[in-house]
Coordinates of C-alpha atoms in Angstrom, one line a residue:
M1 CA 103.9 55.4 149.5
R2 CA 100.3 56.2 148.5
K3 CA 101.5 57.0 144.9
L4 CA 103.5 53.7 144.8
I5 CA 100.4 51.8 145.9
L6 CA 98.2 53.6 143.5
G7 CA 100.7 52.9 140.7
L8 CA 100.9 49.2 141.5
L9 CA 97.1 49.0 141.6
G10 CA 97.0 50.7 138.2
L11 CA 99.5 48.3 136.8
L12 CA 97.6 45.3 138.1
M13 CA 94.3 46.7 136.7
A14 CA 96.0 47.3 133.4
Q15 CA 97.3 43.7 133.3
A16 CA 93.9 42.4 134.2
A17 CA 92.3 44.4 131.5
M18 CA 94.8 43.1 129.0
A19 CA 94.0 39.5 130.0
A20 CA 90.3 40.0 129.9
P21 CA 88.3 38.6 127.0
Q22 CA 87.9 41.2 124.2
L23 CA 85.2 39.6 122.1
D24 CA 84.6 42.9 120.2
K25 CA 88.0 42.4 118.5
L26 CA 87.1 38.9 117.1
T27 CA 86.0 38.4 113.5
M28 CA 84.0 35.5 112.1
P29 CA 82.1 34.5 109.1
K30 CA 78.6 36.0 108.6
G31 CA 75.9 34.5 110.8
F32 CA 78.4 33.4 113.5
H33 CA 78.4 34.8 117.0
V34 CA 80.6 34.4 120.0
A35 CA 79.9 34.9 123.7
V36 CA 81.6 34.3 127.0
Y37 CA 80.6 30.9 128.4
S38 CA 82.8 31.5 131.5
D39 CA 85.6 33.9 132.3
Q40 CA 86.5 32.2 135.6
V41 CA 88.7 29.4 134.2
P42 CA 92.4 30.3 134.7
N43 CA 94.8 28.6 132.2
A44 CA 91.8 26.9 130.5
R45 CA 93.1 24.1 128.2
E46 CA 91.4 20.8 127.1
I47 CA 87.6 20.5 127.3
A48 CA 85.6 17.3 127.9
L49 CA 81.8 16.8 128.2
G50 CA 80.1 14.8 131.0
A51 CA 77.0 12.6 130.4
K52 CA 74.9 15.1 132.4
G53 CA 76.1 18.2 130.5
T54 CA 79.0 19.2 132.8
V55 CA 81.8 20.9 131.0
F56 CA 85.2 19.8 132.4
V57 CA 88.3 21.9 131.7
G58 CA 91.9 21.1 132.4
S59 CA 94.5 23.7 133.1
N60 CA 98.1 24.3 132.5
S61 CA 100.1 26.2 135.2
A62 CA 97.0 26.6 137.4
G63 CA 97.3 23.0 138.3
K64 CA 93.5 22.7 138.6
V65 CA 90.6 20.9 136.9
Y66 CA 87.3 22.8 136.6
A67 CA 83.7 21.7 136.3
L68 CA 81.4 24.2 134.6
T69 CA 77.6 24.0 134.7
D70 CA 74.9 25.9 132.9
T71 CA 71.9 25.2 135.1
R72 CA 69.8 27.9 133.4
G73 CA 70.3 26.6 129.9
D74 CA 71.1 30.1 128.6
G75 CA 74.5 29.2 127.1
H76 CA 76.5 30.6 130.0
A77 CA 78.1 28.6 132.9
D78 CA 76.6 30.0 136.1
K79 CA 78.7 27.8 138.4
V80 CA 82.4 27.0 138.2
R81 CA 83.8 24.5 140.6
V82 CA 87.4 23.4 141.2
I83 CA 87.2 19.6 141.4
A84 CA 90.9 18.9 141.6
S85 CA 93.9 21.1 142.5
G86 CA 97.7 20.8 143.2
L87 CA 98.2 18.7 140.1
Q88 CA 101.2 18.9 137.7
L89 CA 100.1 20.5 134.4
P90 CA 96.7 18.8 134.3
V91 CA 96.0 19.8 130.7
G92 CA 94.1 16.7 129.6
V93 CA 90.6 15.7 130.6
A94 CA 88.5 12.8 129.1
F95 CA 85.2 11.4 130.3
K96 CA 84.0 7.8 130.2
D97 CA 81.4 5.8 132.0
G98 CA 80.8 8.5 134.7
N99 CA 84.5 8.9 135.4
L100 CA 86.8 11.8 134.5
Y101 CA 90.4 11.0 133.5
V102 CA 93.0 13.7 134.0
S103 CA 96.6 13.8 132.7
A104 CA 99.3 15.1 135.0
V105 CA 102.6 14.7 133.1
S106 CA 103.8 11.3 134.3
K107 CA 100.4 10.2 135.6
I108 CA 96.9 9.5 134.4
L109 CA 94.4 10.1 137.2
V110 CA 90.7 9.4 137.5
L111 CA 87.9 11.0 139.5
R112 CA 85.2 8.4 139.9
D113 CA 81.4 9.1 139.5
I114 CA 82.3 12.8 139.2
E115 CA 79.1 14.3 138.1
N116 CA 77.3 13.0 141.2
H117 CA 80.0 14.6 143.4
L118 CA 80.8 18.0 141.9
D119 CA 80.5 19.7 145.3
T120 CA 82.5 17.0 147.2
P121 CA 84.8 15.7 144.5
P122 CA 86.6 12.4 145.2
T123 CA 90.3 12.2 145.6
P124 CA 92.0 11.5 142.2
E125 CA 93.1 7.8 141.9
V126 CA 96.2 6.9 139.9
V127 CA 95.4 4.9 136.8
N128 CA 98.9 4.8 135.3
D129 CA 102.1 6.5 136.6
K130 CA 104.6 5.1 134.2
F131 CA 104.9 8.0 131.8
P132 CA 108.0 10.2 131.5
T133 CA 108.5 12.9 134.1
E134 CA 109.9 15.6 131.8
T135 CA 107.8 18.7 131.6
H136 CA 109.1 19.8 128.2
H137 CA 106.2 18.8 126.0
G138 CA 105.1 16.7 129.0
W139 CA 101.6 18.0 129.3
K140 CA 99.1 15.8 127.6
F141 CA 95.8 16.1 125.6
I142 CA 94.0 12.8 126.2
A143 CA 90.8 11.2 124.7
F144 CA 89.0 7.9 124.4
G145 CA 88.8 6.4 121.0
P146 CA 86.1 4.4 119.3
D147 CA 87.9 1.3 120.6
G148 CA 87.2 2.3 124.2
K149 CA 90.9 2.9 124.9
L150 CA 92.5 6.0 126.3
Y151 CA 94.9 7.6 123.9
V152 CA 97.9 9.4 125.6
P153 CA 100.7 11.2 123.7
V154 CA 104.3 11.3 124.8
G155 CA 105.9 14.4 123.5
A156 CA 109.6 14.9 122.6
P157 CA 111.4 16.2 125.8
C158 CA 113.1 18.9 123.7
N159 CA 112.8 21.1 120.7
I160 CA 114.7 18.6 118.5
C161 CA 116.3 15.4 119.6
D162 CA 116.3 11.6 118.9
K163 CA 115.2 9.5 121.8
G164 CA 114.2 6.5 119.8
K165 CA 110.7 5.1 120.5
D166 CA 110.5 6.2 124.1
Y167 CA 109.2 9.7 123.2
A168 CA 107.6 11.5 120.3
K169 CA 104.7 9.1 120.0
I170 CA 101.1 8.4 120.7
T171 CA 100.1 5.5 123.0
R172 CA 96.9 3.9 124.1
M173 CA 95.7 1.9 127.1
N174 CA 92.7 0.3 128.7
A175 CA 90.6 2.5 131.0
D176 CA 92.1 0.7 134.0
G177 CA 95.7 1.6 132.9
S178 CA 96.6 -1.9 131.6
G179 CA 97.6 -2.9 128.1
L180 CA 99.7 0.2 127.3
E181 CA 100.9 0.1 123.7
D182 CA 102.4 2.4 121.1
V183 CA 100.2 3.5 118.2
A184 CA 102.2 6.1 116.2
Y185 CA 105.8 7.3 116.1
G186 CA 107.6 10.4 114.9
V187 CA 105.0 12.8 116.5
R188 CA 106.9 15.7 118.1
N189 CA 104.0 17.0 120.3
T190 CA 100.4 16.4 119.5
V191 CA 98.0 18.4 121.8
G192 CA 94.8 17.6 119.9
F193 CA 93.3 14.6 118.2
D194 CA 89.9 13.1 117.2
W195 CA 88.4 10.3 115.2
Q196 CA 86.7 10.9 111.9
P197 CA 83.1 9.7 112.5
T198 CA 82.7 8.0 109.1
T199 CA 86.0 6.1 109.0
K200 CA 86.9 5.9 112.7
Q201 CA 90.5 6.9 111.8
L202 CA 92.6 9.0 114.1
W203 CA 93.5 12.5 113.0
F204 CA 95.8 14.7 115.0
T205 CA 97.7 18.0 115.0
D206 CA 101.4 18.1 115.5
N207 CA 103.6 21.1 116.4
G208 CA 106.7 21.6 114.2
R209 CA 110.1 22.2 115.6
D210 CA 111.5 25.6 116.4
L211 CA 114.7 27.5 115.3
M212 CA 114.5 26.8 111.6
G213 CA 113.3 30.3 110.8
D214 CA 110.0 32.2 110.6
D215 CA 108.4 30.0 107.9
M216 CA 109.8 26.5 108.6
P217 CA 108.6 24.0 109.3
S218 CA 104.8 23.9 109.2
D219 CA 102.6 22.5 111.9
E220 CA 100.9 19.3 110.6
L221 CA 97.4 17.8 110.3
N222 CA 97.9 14.1 110.2
R223 CA 95.8 10.9 109.7
L224 CA 96.8 7.5 111.1
S225 CA 96.1 4.7 108.7
H226 CA 97.7 1.8 110.7
V227 CA 99.3 1.1 114.0
G228 CA 103.0 1.8 114.1
E229 CA 103.0 4.4 111.4
H230 CA 105.9 6.9 111.6
F231 CA 105.3 10.6 110.8
G232 CA 108.9 11.7 110.5
Y233 CA 110.1 13.6 113.6
P234 CA 113.0 14.2 114.2
Y235 CA 114.3 13.2 110.7
C236 CA 111.8 14.8 108.4
H237 CA 109.5 17.8 108.9
Q238 CA 106.2 18.7 107.2
G239 CA 106.6 15.6 104.9
D240 CA 109.2 17.1 102.6
T241 CA 112.1 18.8 104.6
L242 CA 114.9 16.8 106.2
D243 CA 116.1 18.1 109.5
P244 CA 119.5 19.9 109.2
E245 CA 120.9 17.7 112.1
F246 CA 119.0 14.5 112.3
G247 CA 118.0 14.2 108.7
Q248 CA 121.4 13.1 107.4
G249 CA 121.1 9.8 105.6
K250 CA 117.3 9.8 105.8
N251 CA 114.6 10.1 103.1
C252 CA 111.3 11.9 103.7
K253 CA 109.6 9.2 101.5
D254 CA 110.1 6.7 104.3
Y255 CA 107.7 8.6 106.6
T256 CA 104.0 9.5 106.4
P257 CA 103.5 13.1 105.2
P258 CA 100.8 15.3 106.7
V259 CA 97.4 15.5 105.1
Y260 CA 97.8 19.3 105.3
K261 CA 100.4 21.9 106.3
L262 CA 98.8 24.3 108.8
G263 CA 101.4 26.9 108.8
A264 CA 104.7 27.6 110.6
H265 CA 104.6 28.1 114.4
V266 CA 100.8 28.5 114.5
A267 CA 100.9 26.1 117.5
S268 CA 97.9 24.0 116.5
L269 CA 96.4 22.4 119.6
G270 CA 92.9 21.0 120.3
M271 CA 90.9 19.8 117.3
R272 CA 87.5 18.1 116.9
F273 CA 85.3 16.9 114.0
Y274 CA 82.1 19.0 113.7
E275 CA 79.0 16.8 113.4
G276 CA 76.4 19.3 114.7
A277 CA 73.4 20.6 112.8
Q278 CA 73.6 24.3 114.0
F279 CA 76.4 25.5 111.7
P280 CA 75.9 25.7 107.9
A281 CA 76.0 22.4 106.0
S282 CA 79.5 23.1 104.7
Y283 CA 80.8 22.6 108.3
K284 CA 79.4 19.1 108.6
G285 CA 82.4 16.7 108.9
A286 CA 84.9 19.6 109.0
I287 CA 87.8 19.7 111.5
I288 CA 87.8 22.7 113.9
I289 CA 91.3 23.6 115.2
A290 CA 92.5 25.9 118.0
E291 CA 95.7 27.6 117.1
H292 CA 97.4 28.8 120.2
G293 CA 99.8 31.1 118.3
S294 CA 103.5 31.6 117.8
W295 CA 105.9 32.6 120.6
N296 CA 109.2 33.0 118.8
R297 CA 108.3 34.2 115.3
S298 CA 109.2 37.8 114.2
K299 CA 105.6 38.3 113.2
K300 CA 102.9 36.4 115.1
S301 CA 101.1 33.6 113.4
G302 CA 98.1 31.6 114.7
Y303 CA 96.0 33.1 117.5
R304 CA 92.8 32.0 115.8
V305 CA 90.4 29.1 115.4
M306 CA 90.4 27.5 112.0
A307 CA 88.0 25.2 110.1
V308 CA 89.4 22.5 107.8
H309 CA 86.8 21.4 105.3
L310 CA 87.3 17.9 103.8
N311 CA 86.2 15.8 100.9
G312 CA 87.1 12.3 102.2
D313 CA 90.6 12.7 103.4
K314 CA 91.4 15.6 101.1
V315 CA 91.4 19.2 102.4
T316 CA 89.2 21.5 100.3
A317 CA 89.4 24.6 102.4
Y318 CA 91.3 26.0 105.4
E319 CA 89.7 29.1 106.7
P320 CA 89.2 31.2 109.9
L321 CA 86.2 30.6 112.1
L322 CA 87.4 33.0 114.9
D323 CA 90.2 35.4 114.3
G324 CA 91.5 38.5 116.1
F325 CA 93.0 37.2 119.4
Q326 CA 95.9 39.4 118.7
Q327 CA 96.3 42.9 117.1
D328 CA 99.4 44.8 116.3
E329 CA 101.6 41.9 117.6
R330 CA 99.9 42.1 121.0
A331 CA 97.8 39.0 122.1
W332 CA 94.9 39.2 124.5
G333 CA 93.8 35.6 124.0
R334 CA 95.3 32.2 123.0
P335 CA 92.8 29.4 121.8
A336 CA 93.7 26.0 123.3
D337 CA 90.9 23.6 122.6
V338 CA 87.5 23.3 120.9
Q339 CA 84.5 21.2 121.8
P340 CA 81.2 20.9 120.0
L341 CA 78.1 20.8 122.3
P342 CA 75.0 18.6 121.7
D343 CA 73.1 21.7 120.4
G344 CA 75.6 22.2 117.7
S345 CA 77.4 25.2 119.2
V346 CA 81.1 25.0 119.9
L347 CA 83.1 25.8 123.0
V348 CA 86.6 27.4 122.7
S349 CA 89.0 27.5 125.6
D350 CA 91.5 30.4 126.0
D351 CA 94.3 29.9 128.5
L352 CA 95.6 33.5 128.3
A353 CA 92.3 35.2 129.1
G354 CA 91.3 32.3 131.4
A355 CA 88.0 31.9 129.7
V356 CA 85.8 29.6 127.7
Y357 CA 83.7 31.0 124.8
R358 CA 80.6 29.6 123.0
V359 CA 80.4 30.0 119.2
T360 CA 76.8 29.9 117.8
Y361 CA 75.3 30.4 114.4
E362 CA 72.0 32.0 113.2
K363 CA 71.2 32.2 109.6
P364 CA 71.5 35.9 108.5

């Protein structure tokens, strides 16, 4: 019995060690540094910033929403609070006018005046409970746009299927839940979007379908030019490849192609435009993307944080900012979201290691 207990303890310790952040394995461009902001955030997903500096983090299977505070100002969260629990896949968090909005599959919830009640958080109120209940692509990244509306995606409830305009789209609504309307169609599952500061246009990542081989189709980086635009799913993938089942009789020219192909199965999730002053000037206006990593590819892809450099709406470079979350086909981390801070550093969430990292830059 003692040997069995010791064996189980050893196994648990080994699993814990595998899941722990292994920052020494990460590579980044010269002058960049990465440190643990907090390693106490199980299933860390989307990140949102409060007006008073609180870092809010949604989770996936943990069913919790966290509030991280750095009271010492040393770049590390010294306090981690659970401000909501028992929720269904509360991946998305968005902050506006003192309130924190949370996605929970079929519902959008709000925690009122949250930064003044971190130790005694309010009961989440329902803002809108009319979204689909399917959990397949049912978790939601959410964000407020320049128009003051909350943008909420509705993923396809499948790998590949045609559900008309009820799924595979991006919607938006007023902060009180009213005025829900469709914004974009043909979007299989976006788990990251942001607005370009200069143009105010919506850019978003989209995950390509599975079971078309290792190298098809690519994940997409898209730009919305007008309301009602259709980006192809399930008929056309990556702007140039008809679906073997649903593409019959369709033409890829009838749909908006991606601005850039990010690679097959990289699982591009959270993305933000970088407007800070800490990173080199070449990063100003770039898009930083968390690539969660493939799950069904014979050789892993993704598992990194990428920078997309732009000239207007044209991609000039697509290069790693953080790489090394997997070695020899074994992953210890999976980036899920990125969030620039006011000082120009960038937070990165990792739902596998249950951590949030802070990326900084110092001129070599």
